Amino acid sequence: MSRESPMSRRQLLAVAAMAPLAASVTPASRARRAPTTFVLVHGAWHGGWCWKKLLAPLRAGGHYVFTPSLTGLGERAHLLSSAVDLDTHIEDVVATIEHEDLQQVVLVGHSYGGMVITGVAARVAPRLSHLVYLDAFLPDAGKALRDYAPIPPTRADGWRVPPPGTPGSWGVTDPADVAWMMPRLGDQPLKTFTRPLAAHLERMPSAQQTFIRCTNAPFFAEAAERARALGFAYHEMRSAGHDAMITQPAALAGLLSGVA
């Protein structure tokens, strides 16, 4: 049997030089660097554009981020019609996740987006790792948005619901942000507020769900309390208005990264 030759002095020095580097790449450090896939679902009257300030800090952390605009809103406003309903918007997000073949998704829903992500979770639960309700509706099976809040008046056509106020209604007061938002806000189709979720819908396990409340917004205090009662992880963005992705993007990115 042949004997293996001893390592040369040069080889020994090379191994010694690599040892500290190898030791520093621990399982924990590898886990910290593992990217998370976020799918961010906007609220009523908004579009995928509303997440623009959040993209840079999330991507700087190495994360993948998708921001689909729901049918009839944002850059898809040309598709607005009276037939668009909650199911249409659920299908928008399901299609994004399936066509991009996304796995272990952290699915974030803002405001009306809470209705959407609840329906999405019932369709593609194996592809999701976490649901995050960002100052959002927390609906039960068989419920529509109108069961939780009054619907603003429609236009004369009876199905277009215009934005109920200015960006200040959502806590956005910086003049530059207001000027950026105003031309991008669009009418919401009425059926997105009246179409109920499927009656047989089941929630994901509570350990995989988080509620983030923006404390300067009065809209979702009740939803936040129900989330806590259901065992959701709970966080508050103190002094944040409803559109925290616009007014406090760095803080929100840090919170989402921590949740992930």
Short mmCIF file of C-alpha atoms in Angstrom, two decimals:
data_model
loop_
_atom_site.label_atom_id
_atom_site.label_comp_id
_atom_site.label_asym_id
_atom_site.label_seq_id
_atom_site.Cartn_x
_atom_site.Cartn_y
_atom_site.Cartn_z
CA MET A 1 0.00 0.00 0.00
CA SER A 2 1.39 3.43 -0.93
CA ARG A 3 1.86 6.06 1.79
CA GLU A 4 0.37 9.54 1.23
CA SER A 5 3.08 12.15 0.88
CA PRO A 6 3.26 14.73 3.67
CA MET A 7 1.97 18.25 2.93
CA SER A 8 4.59 20.72 1.80
CA ARG A 9 5.40 23.76 3.91
CA ARG A 10 3.62 25.94 1.32
CA GLN A 11 0.47 23.82 1.55
CA LEU A 12 0.53 23.97 5.34
CA LEU A 13 0.82 27.76 5.24
CA ALA A 14 -2.09 27.99 2.79
CA VAL A 15 -4.34 25.86 5.02
CA ALA A 16 -3.38 27.94 8.05
CA ALA A 17 -4.19 31.15 6.20
CA MET A 18 -7.66 29.87 5.23
CA ALA A 19 -8.57 28.61 8.69
CA PRO A 20 -9.75 31.97 10.16
CA LEU A 21 -11.89 32.63 7.06
CA ALA A 22 -13.49 29.20 7.22
CA ALA A 23 -14.21 29.63 10.92
CA SER A 24 -15.94 32.96 10.27
CA VAL A 25 -18.42 31.39 7.81
CA THR A 26 -20.58 29.75 10.45
CA PRO A 27 -24.09 28.39 9.85
CA ALA A 28 -25.45 31.44 11.69
CA SER A 29 -23.59 33.90 9.47
CA ARG A 30 -24.69 32.05 6.36
CA ALA A 31 -28.29 32.25 7.62
CA ARG A 32 -27.99 35.99 8.18
CA ARG A 33 -26.87 36.44 4.59
CA ALA A 34 -29.61 34.25 3.11
CA PRO A 35 -31.86 36.48 0.99
CA THR A 36 -35.57 36.73 1.64
CA THR A 37 -38.16 37.02 -1.12
CA PHE A 38 -40.71 39.74 -0.41
CA VAL A 39 -43.94 40.24 -2.36
CA LEU A 40 -45.44 43.60 -1.40
CA VAL A 41 -49.16 44.15 -2.07
CA HIS A 42 -50.38 47.74 -2.07
CA GLY A 43 -53.65 49.11 -0.74
CA ALA A 44 -56.67 50.70 -2.39
CA TRP A 45 -56.15 53.63 -4.80
CA HIS A 46 -52.39 52.97 -4.82
CA GLY A 47 -50.18 50.86 -7.09
CA GLY A 48 -46.87 49.07 -7.02
CA TRP A 49 -45.29 52.54 -7.27
CA CYS A 50 -46.02 53.24 -3.58
CA TRP A 51 -43.19 50.88 -2.49
CA LYS A 52 -40.51 52.77 -4.45
CA LYS A 53 -38.72 54.21 -1.39
CA LEU A 54 -38.68 50.79 0.28
CA LEU A 55 -36.93 48.99 -2.56
CA ALA A 56 -33.40 50.33 -2.05
CA PRO A 57 -33.10 49.51 1.68
CA LEU A 58 -34.59 46.03 1.25
CA ARG A 59 -32.42 45.21 -1.75
CA ALA A 60 -29.37 46.61 0.02
CA GLY A 61 -29.97 43.85 2.56
CA GLY A 62 -29.70 41.30 -0.24
CA HIS A 63 -33.43 40.62 -0.45
CA TYR A 64 -35.52 39.97 -3.55
CA VAL A 65 -38.55 42.25 -3.84
CA PHE A 66 -41.63 42.06 -6.09
CA THR A 67 -44.23 44.85 -6.14
CA PRO A 68 -47.11 43.87 -8.45
CA SER A 69 -49.71 46.49 -9.32
CA LEU A 70 -53.24 45.15 -9.01
CA THR A 71 -55.51 45.23 -12.06
CA GLY A 72 -56.89 48.69 -12.75
CA LEU A 73 -54.37 50.53 -10.57
CA GLY A 74 -50.94 52.06 -11.00
CA GLU A 75 -49.45 51.40 -14.42
CA ARG A 76 -52.35 48.98 -15.03
CA ALA A 77 -55.01 51.72 -14.71
CA HIS A 78 -55.93 51.17 -18.36
CA LEU A 79 -57.43 47.82 -17.30
CA LEU A 80 -59.86 49.40 -14.84
CA SER A 81 -63.41 48.10 -15.34
CA SER A 82 -66.56 47.42 -13.37
CA ALA A 83 -65.83 43.67 -13.56
CA VAL A 84 -62.60 43.89 -11.52
CA ASP A 85 -63.18 42.50 -8.03
CA LEU A 86 -61.30 41.07 -5.04
CA ASP A 87 -60.87 37.72 -6.79
CA THR A 88 -59.17 39.50 -9.72
CA HIS A 89 -56.64 41.04 -7.36
CA ILE A 90 -56.02 37.76 -5.55
CA GLU A 91 -55.35 36.15 -8.94
CA ASP A 92 -52.91 38.97 -9.81
CA VAL A 93 -50.70 38.10 -6.84
CA VAL A 94 -51.08 34.33 -7.18
CA ALA A 95 -49.98 34.64 -10.82
CA THR A 96 -46.93 36.69 -9.85
CA ILE A 97 -45.85 34.10 -7.28
CA GLU A 98 -46.48 31.12 -9.57
CA HIS A 99 -45.06 32.56 -12.80
CA GLU A 100 -41.92 33.76 -11.02
CA ASP A 101 -41.76 30.37 -9.27
CA LEU A 102 -41.28 32.05 -5.90
CA GLN A 103 -40.79 29.98 -2.74
CA GLN A 104 -40.56 30.85 0.96
CA VAL A 105 -42.24 34.18 0.27
CA VAL A 106 -42.79 36.86 2.89
CA LEU A 107 -46.12 38.23 1.66
CA VAL A 108 -46.88 41.76 2.85
CA GLY A 109 -50.31 43.39 2.49
CA HIS A 110 -50.91 47.08 3.21
CA SER A 111 -54.40 48.33 4.07
CA TYR A 112 -56.83 46.80 1.50
CA GLY A 113 -53.90 44.53 0.61
CA GLY A 114 -54.72 42.59 3.79
CA MET A 115 -57.88 41.36 2.05
CA VAL A 116 -55.81 40.28 -0.94
CA ILE A 117 -53.02 38.44 0.88
CA THR A 118 -55.53 36.52 2.98
CA GLY A 119 -57.08 35.15 -0.20
CA VAL A 120 -53.66 34.50 -1.73
CA ALA A 121 -52.55 32.50 1.31
CA ALA A 122 -55.48 30.14 0.84
CA ARG A 123 -54.33 29.48 -2.73
CA VAL A 124 -50.54 29.15 -2.45
CA ALA A 125 -49.81 28.46 1.23
CA PRO A 126 -46.91 26.02 0.48
CA ARG A 127 -45.02 28.83 -1.28
CA LEU A 128 -45.30 31.23 1.67
CA SER A 129 -43.18 31.47 4.79
CA HIS A 130 -44.81 34.49 6.44
CA LEU A 131 -47.80 36.81 6.14
CA VAL A 132 -47.35 40.43 7.22
CA TYR A 133 -50.38 42.68 7.66
CA LEU A 134 -49.11 46.25 7.44
CA ASP A 135 -51.77 48.49 8.97
CA ALA A 136 -54.23 46.31 7.10
CA PHE A 137 -57.60 44.64 7.10
CA LEU A 138 -57.59 41.25 8.81
CA PRO A 139 -60.63 39.55 7.27
CA ASP A 140 -62.44 36.40 8.26
CA ALA A 141 -63.70 33.80 5.81
CA GLY A 142 -66.77 34.89 3.88
CA LYS A 143 -66.28 38.57 4.71
CA ALA A 144 -65.85 41.54 2.36
CA LEU A 145 -64.15 44.84 3.05
CA ARG A 146 -67.54 46.52 3.41
CA ASP A 147 -68.11 44.33 6.50
CA TYR A 148 -65.27 46.19 8.24
CA ALA A 149 -65.46 49.76 6.94
CA PRO A 150 -67.91 52.03 5.11
CA ILE A 151 -67.31 52.36 1.37
CA PRO A 152 -66.75 55.92 0.11
CA PRO A 153 -69.19 57.25 -2.50
CA THR A 154 -68.75 56.19 -6.12
CA ARG A 155 -68.59 58.43 -9.13
CA ALA A 156 -71.72 58.94 -11.24
CA ASP A 157 -71.12 55.63 -13.04
CA GLY A 158 -71.84 53.76 -9.81
CA TRP A 159 -68.67 51.63 -9.73
CA ARG A 160 -65.59 53.85 -9.64
CA VAL A 161 -64.60 54.76 -6.10
CA PRO A 162 -62.29 57.82 -6.14
CA PRO A 163 -59.66 58.36 -3.45
CA PRO A 164 -61.50 59.59 -0.34
CA GLY A 165 -58.98 62.32 0.43
CA THR A 166 -55.55 63.75 -0.22
CA PRO A 167 -52.25 62.03 0.69
CA GLY A 168 -52.52 63.85 4.01
CA SER A 169 -55.36 61.45 4.85
CA TRP A 170 -52.73 58.70 4.94
CA GLY A 171 -50.17 60.71 6.90
CA VAL A 172 -48.15 61.97 3.92
CA THR A 173 -47.44 65.68 4.39
CA ASP A 174 -44.06 66.35 2.74
CA PRO A 175 -44.82 68.55 -0.30
CA ALA A 176 -42.52 66.55 -2.58
CA ASP A 177 -44.18 63.27 -1.59
CA VAL A 178 -47.65 64.77 -2.03
CA ALA A 179 -46.76 66.06 -5.50
CA TRP A 180 -45.39 62.61 -6.41
CA MET A 181 -48.46 60.73 -5.15
CA MET A 182 -51.31 62.85 -6.46
CA PRO A 183 -51.08 61.94 -10.17
CA ARG A 184 -50.52 58.28 -9.33
CA LEU A 185 -53.55 57.71 -7.11
CA GLY A 186 -56.43 56.15 -9.03
CA ASP A 187 -60.05 55.07 -8.75
CA GLN A 188 -60.78 51.73 -7.11
CA PRO A 189 -63.38 49.37 -8.66
CA LEU A 190 -66.36 48.97 -6.32
CA LYS A 191 -66.45 45.16 -6.45
CA THR A 192 -63.06 44.95 -4.75
CA PHE A 193 -64.86 46.28 -1.66
CA THR A 194 -68.03 44.19 -1.96
CA ARG A 195 -66.76 40.80 -3.11
CA PRO A 196 -66.34 38.48 -0.09
CA LEU A 197 -63.50 36.07 0.51
CA ALA A 198 -64.25 32.39 0.04
CA ALA A 199 -66.35 31.04 2.90
CA HIS A 200 -64.07 28.00 3.37
CA LEU A 201 -60.85 30.03 3.70
CA GLU A 202 -58.46 28.89 6.43
CA ARG A 203 -55.69 30.94 8.01
CA MET A 204 -52.04 29.98 8.03
CA PRO A 205 -50.62 28.99 11.45
CA SER A 206 -50.46 32.01 13.76
CA ALA A 207 -46.68 31.60 14.24
CA GLN A 208 -46.26 32.59 10.59
CA GLN A 209 -48.24 35.82 10.76
CA THR A 210 -47.33 39.33 11.86
CA PHE A 211 -49.33 42.53 12.27
CA ILE A 212 -47.63 45.93 12.06
CA ARG A 213 -49.66 48.88 13.24
CA CYS A 214 -48.91 52.48 12.29
CA THR A 215 -49.91 54.25 15.49
CA ASN A 216 -50.64 57.67 13.97
CA ALA A 217 -53.32 56.12 11.77
CA PRO A 218 -56.70 55.40 13.40
CA PHE A 219 -57.97 52.88 10.87
CA PHE A 220 -56.76 49.49 12.08
CA ALA A 221 -56.67 49.53 15.88
CA GLU A 222 -59.44 46.91 15.99
CA ALA A 223 -57.70 44.66 13.46
CA ALA A 224 -54.48 44.96 15.47
CA GLU A 225 -56.22 43.82 18.64
CA ARG A 226 -57.76 40.83 16.88
CA ALA A 227 -54.35 39.91 15.49
CA ARG A 228 -52.84 39.97 18.97
CA ALA A 229 -55.70 37.84 20.29
CA LEU A 230 -55.04 35.33 17.49
CA GLY A 231 -51.39 35.06 18.53
CA PHE A 232 -49.82 37.05 15.71
CA ALA A 233 -46.42 38.60 16.26
CA TYR A 234 -47.14 42.28 16.81
CA HIS A 235 -45.13 45.43 16.15
CA GLU A 236 -45.90 49.13 16.25
CA MET A 237 -44.42 51.91 14.15
CA ARG A 238 -44.83 54.76 16.57
CA SER A 239 -45.51 58.20 15.09
CA ALA A 240 -46.00 56.58 11.66
CA GLY A 241 -48.92 57.53 9.46
CA HIS A 242 -50.78 54.96 7.38
CA ASP A 243 -48.45 55.16 4.34
CA ALA A 244 -45.29 54.32 6.28
CA MET A 245 -43.62 52.92 3.15
CA ILE A 246 -43.52 56.52 1.88
CA THR A 247 -42.91 58.46 5.08
CA GLN A 248 -40.66 56.04 7.00
CA PRO A 249 -39.17 53.61 4.45
CA ALA A 250 -35.88 52.97 6.27
CA ALA A 251 -37.63 52.11 9.55
CA LEU A 252 -40.13 49.90 7.78
CA ALA A 253 -37.38 48.09 5.84
CA GLY A 254 -35.57 47.37 9.08
CA LEU A 255 -38.74 46.03 10.66
CA LEU A 256 -39.55 43.80 7.69
CA SER A 257 -35.98 42.49 7.55
CA GLY A 258 -36.25 41.62 11.25
CA VAL A 259 -39.56 39.85 10.69
CA ALA A 260 -38.06 37.85 7.83
#
